[in-house]
PDB file of C-alpha atoms in Angstrom:
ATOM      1  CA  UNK A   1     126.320 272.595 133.757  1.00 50.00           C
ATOM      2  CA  UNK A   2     125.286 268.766 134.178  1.00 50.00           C
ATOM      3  CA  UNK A   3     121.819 268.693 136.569  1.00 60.00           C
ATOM      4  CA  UNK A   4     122.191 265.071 137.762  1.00 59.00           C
ATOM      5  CA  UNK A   5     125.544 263.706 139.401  1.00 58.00           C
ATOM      6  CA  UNK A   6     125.799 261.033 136.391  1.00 58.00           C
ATOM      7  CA  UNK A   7     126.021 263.683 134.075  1.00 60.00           C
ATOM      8  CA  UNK A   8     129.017 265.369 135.626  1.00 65.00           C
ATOM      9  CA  UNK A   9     132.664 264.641 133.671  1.00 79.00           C
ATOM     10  CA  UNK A  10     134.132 263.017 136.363  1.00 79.00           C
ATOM     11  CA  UNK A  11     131.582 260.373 136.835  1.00 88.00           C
ATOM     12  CA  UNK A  12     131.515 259.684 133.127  1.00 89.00           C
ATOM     13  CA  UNK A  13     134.216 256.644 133.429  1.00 93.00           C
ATOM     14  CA  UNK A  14     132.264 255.186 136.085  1.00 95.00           C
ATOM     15  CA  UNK A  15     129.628 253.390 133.823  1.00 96.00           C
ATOM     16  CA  UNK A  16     132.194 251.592 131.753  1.00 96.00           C
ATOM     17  CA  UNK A  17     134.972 250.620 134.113  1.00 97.00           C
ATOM     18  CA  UNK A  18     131.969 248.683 136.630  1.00 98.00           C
ATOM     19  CA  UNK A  19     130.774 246.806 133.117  1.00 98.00           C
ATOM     20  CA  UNK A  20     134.876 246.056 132.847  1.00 97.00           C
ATOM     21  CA  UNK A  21     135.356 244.727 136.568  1.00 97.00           C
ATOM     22  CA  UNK A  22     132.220 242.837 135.840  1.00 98.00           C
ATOM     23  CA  UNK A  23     133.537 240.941 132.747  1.00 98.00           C
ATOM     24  CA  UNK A  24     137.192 240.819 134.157  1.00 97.00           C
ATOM     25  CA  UNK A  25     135.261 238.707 137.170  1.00 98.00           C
ATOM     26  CA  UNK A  26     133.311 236.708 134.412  1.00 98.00           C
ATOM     27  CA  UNK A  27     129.978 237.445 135.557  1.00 98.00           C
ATOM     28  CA  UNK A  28     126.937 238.066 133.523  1.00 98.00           C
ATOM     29  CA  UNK A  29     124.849 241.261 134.206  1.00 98.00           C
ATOM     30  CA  UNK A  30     122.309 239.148 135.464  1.00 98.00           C
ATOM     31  CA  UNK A  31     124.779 237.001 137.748  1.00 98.00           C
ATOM     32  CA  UNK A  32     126.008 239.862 139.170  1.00 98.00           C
ATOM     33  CA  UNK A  33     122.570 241.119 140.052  1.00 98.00           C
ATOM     34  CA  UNK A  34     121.557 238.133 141.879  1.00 98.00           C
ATOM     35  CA  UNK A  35     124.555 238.580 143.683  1.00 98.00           C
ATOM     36  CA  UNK A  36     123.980 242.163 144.825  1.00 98.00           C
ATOM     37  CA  UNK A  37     119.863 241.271 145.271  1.00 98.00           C
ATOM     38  CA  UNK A  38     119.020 243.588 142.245  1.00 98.00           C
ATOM     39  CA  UNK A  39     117.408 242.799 138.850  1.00 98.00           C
ATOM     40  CA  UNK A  40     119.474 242.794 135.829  1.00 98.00           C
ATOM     41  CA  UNK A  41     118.049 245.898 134.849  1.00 98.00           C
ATOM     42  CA  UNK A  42     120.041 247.522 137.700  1.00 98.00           C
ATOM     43  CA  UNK A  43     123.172 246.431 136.872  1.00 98.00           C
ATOM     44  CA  UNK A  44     122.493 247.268 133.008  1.00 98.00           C
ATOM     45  CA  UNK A  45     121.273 251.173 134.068  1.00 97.00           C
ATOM     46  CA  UNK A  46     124.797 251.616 136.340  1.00 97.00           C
ATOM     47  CA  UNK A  47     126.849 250.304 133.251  1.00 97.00           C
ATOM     48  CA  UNK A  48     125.135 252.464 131.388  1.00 95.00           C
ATOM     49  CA  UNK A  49     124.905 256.105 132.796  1.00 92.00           C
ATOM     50  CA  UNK A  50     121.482 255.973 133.325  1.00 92.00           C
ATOM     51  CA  UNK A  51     121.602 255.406 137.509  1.00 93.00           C
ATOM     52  CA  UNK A  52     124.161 256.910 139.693  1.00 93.00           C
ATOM     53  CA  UNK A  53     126.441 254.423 141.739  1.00 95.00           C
ATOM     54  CA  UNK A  54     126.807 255.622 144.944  1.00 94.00           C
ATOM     55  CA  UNK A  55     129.921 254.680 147.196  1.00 95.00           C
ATOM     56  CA  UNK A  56     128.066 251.812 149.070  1.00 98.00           C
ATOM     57  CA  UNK A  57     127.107 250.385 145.802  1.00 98.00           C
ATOM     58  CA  UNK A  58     130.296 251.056 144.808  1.00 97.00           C
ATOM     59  CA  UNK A  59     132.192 248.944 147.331  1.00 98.00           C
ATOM     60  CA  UNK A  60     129.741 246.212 147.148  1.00 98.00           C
ATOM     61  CA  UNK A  61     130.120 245.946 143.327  1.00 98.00           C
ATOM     62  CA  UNK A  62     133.539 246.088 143.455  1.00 98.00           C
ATOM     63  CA  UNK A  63     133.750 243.078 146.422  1.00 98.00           C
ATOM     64  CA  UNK A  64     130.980 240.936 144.774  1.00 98.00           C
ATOM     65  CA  UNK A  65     133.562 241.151 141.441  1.00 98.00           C
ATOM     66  CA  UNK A  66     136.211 240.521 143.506  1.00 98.00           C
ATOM     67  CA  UNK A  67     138.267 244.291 143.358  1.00 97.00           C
ATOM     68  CA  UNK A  68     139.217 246.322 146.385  1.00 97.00           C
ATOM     69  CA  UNK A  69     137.290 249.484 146.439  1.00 96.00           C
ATOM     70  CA  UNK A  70     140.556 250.917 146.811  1.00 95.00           C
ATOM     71  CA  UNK A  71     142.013 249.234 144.470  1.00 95.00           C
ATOM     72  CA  UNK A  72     138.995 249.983 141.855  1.00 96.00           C
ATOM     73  CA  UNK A  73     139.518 253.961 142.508  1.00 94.00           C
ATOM     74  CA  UNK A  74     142.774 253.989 142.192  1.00 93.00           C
ATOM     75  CA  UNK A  75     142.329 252.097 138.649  1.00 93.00           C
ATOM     76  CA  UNK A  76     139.918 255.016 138.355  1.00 91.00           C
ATOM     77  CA  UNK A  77     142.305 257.544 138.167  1.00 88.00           C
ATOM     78  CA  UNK A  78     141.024 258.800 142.032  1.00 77.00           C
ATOM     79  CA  UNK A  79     143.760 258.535 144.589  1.00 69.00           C
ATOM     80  CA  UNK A  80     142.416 256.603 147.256  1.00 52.00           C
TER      81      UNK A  80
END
């Protein structure tokens, strides 16, 4: 059984559809962190599995790239 929330199957999309809506919106990792007020390294450890997203961050990623929230989980799979 996964110990941290990142590890857990349903968040394993996650990491790879936020570095998607992030090239879709044609923003570099470092763009988009400037944007959100967070290093680059940020953005790179949420496209990357090693930090957890949580649904604040979530929204805000998803506005800042120009996606619903809604929208974004329902791309997801997640019926929202």
């Amino acid at each position: 059984m996964p110990t941290k929330a990142q590890h857990h199957a349903r968040y394993a999309p996650v990491p790879n559809f936020l570095r998607r809506i992030r090239q879709e919106a044609d923003l570099t990792q470092r763009q988009l962190g400037a944007k959100l007020r967070r290093p680059q390294s940020w953005v790179y450890n949420c496209e990357t599995g090693n930090r957890r997203v949580d649904v604040a961050e979530f929204c805000d990623w998803c506005l800042t790239c120009g996606v619903s929230p809604a929208s974004a989980l329902r791309r997801l799979g997640f019926n929202a």
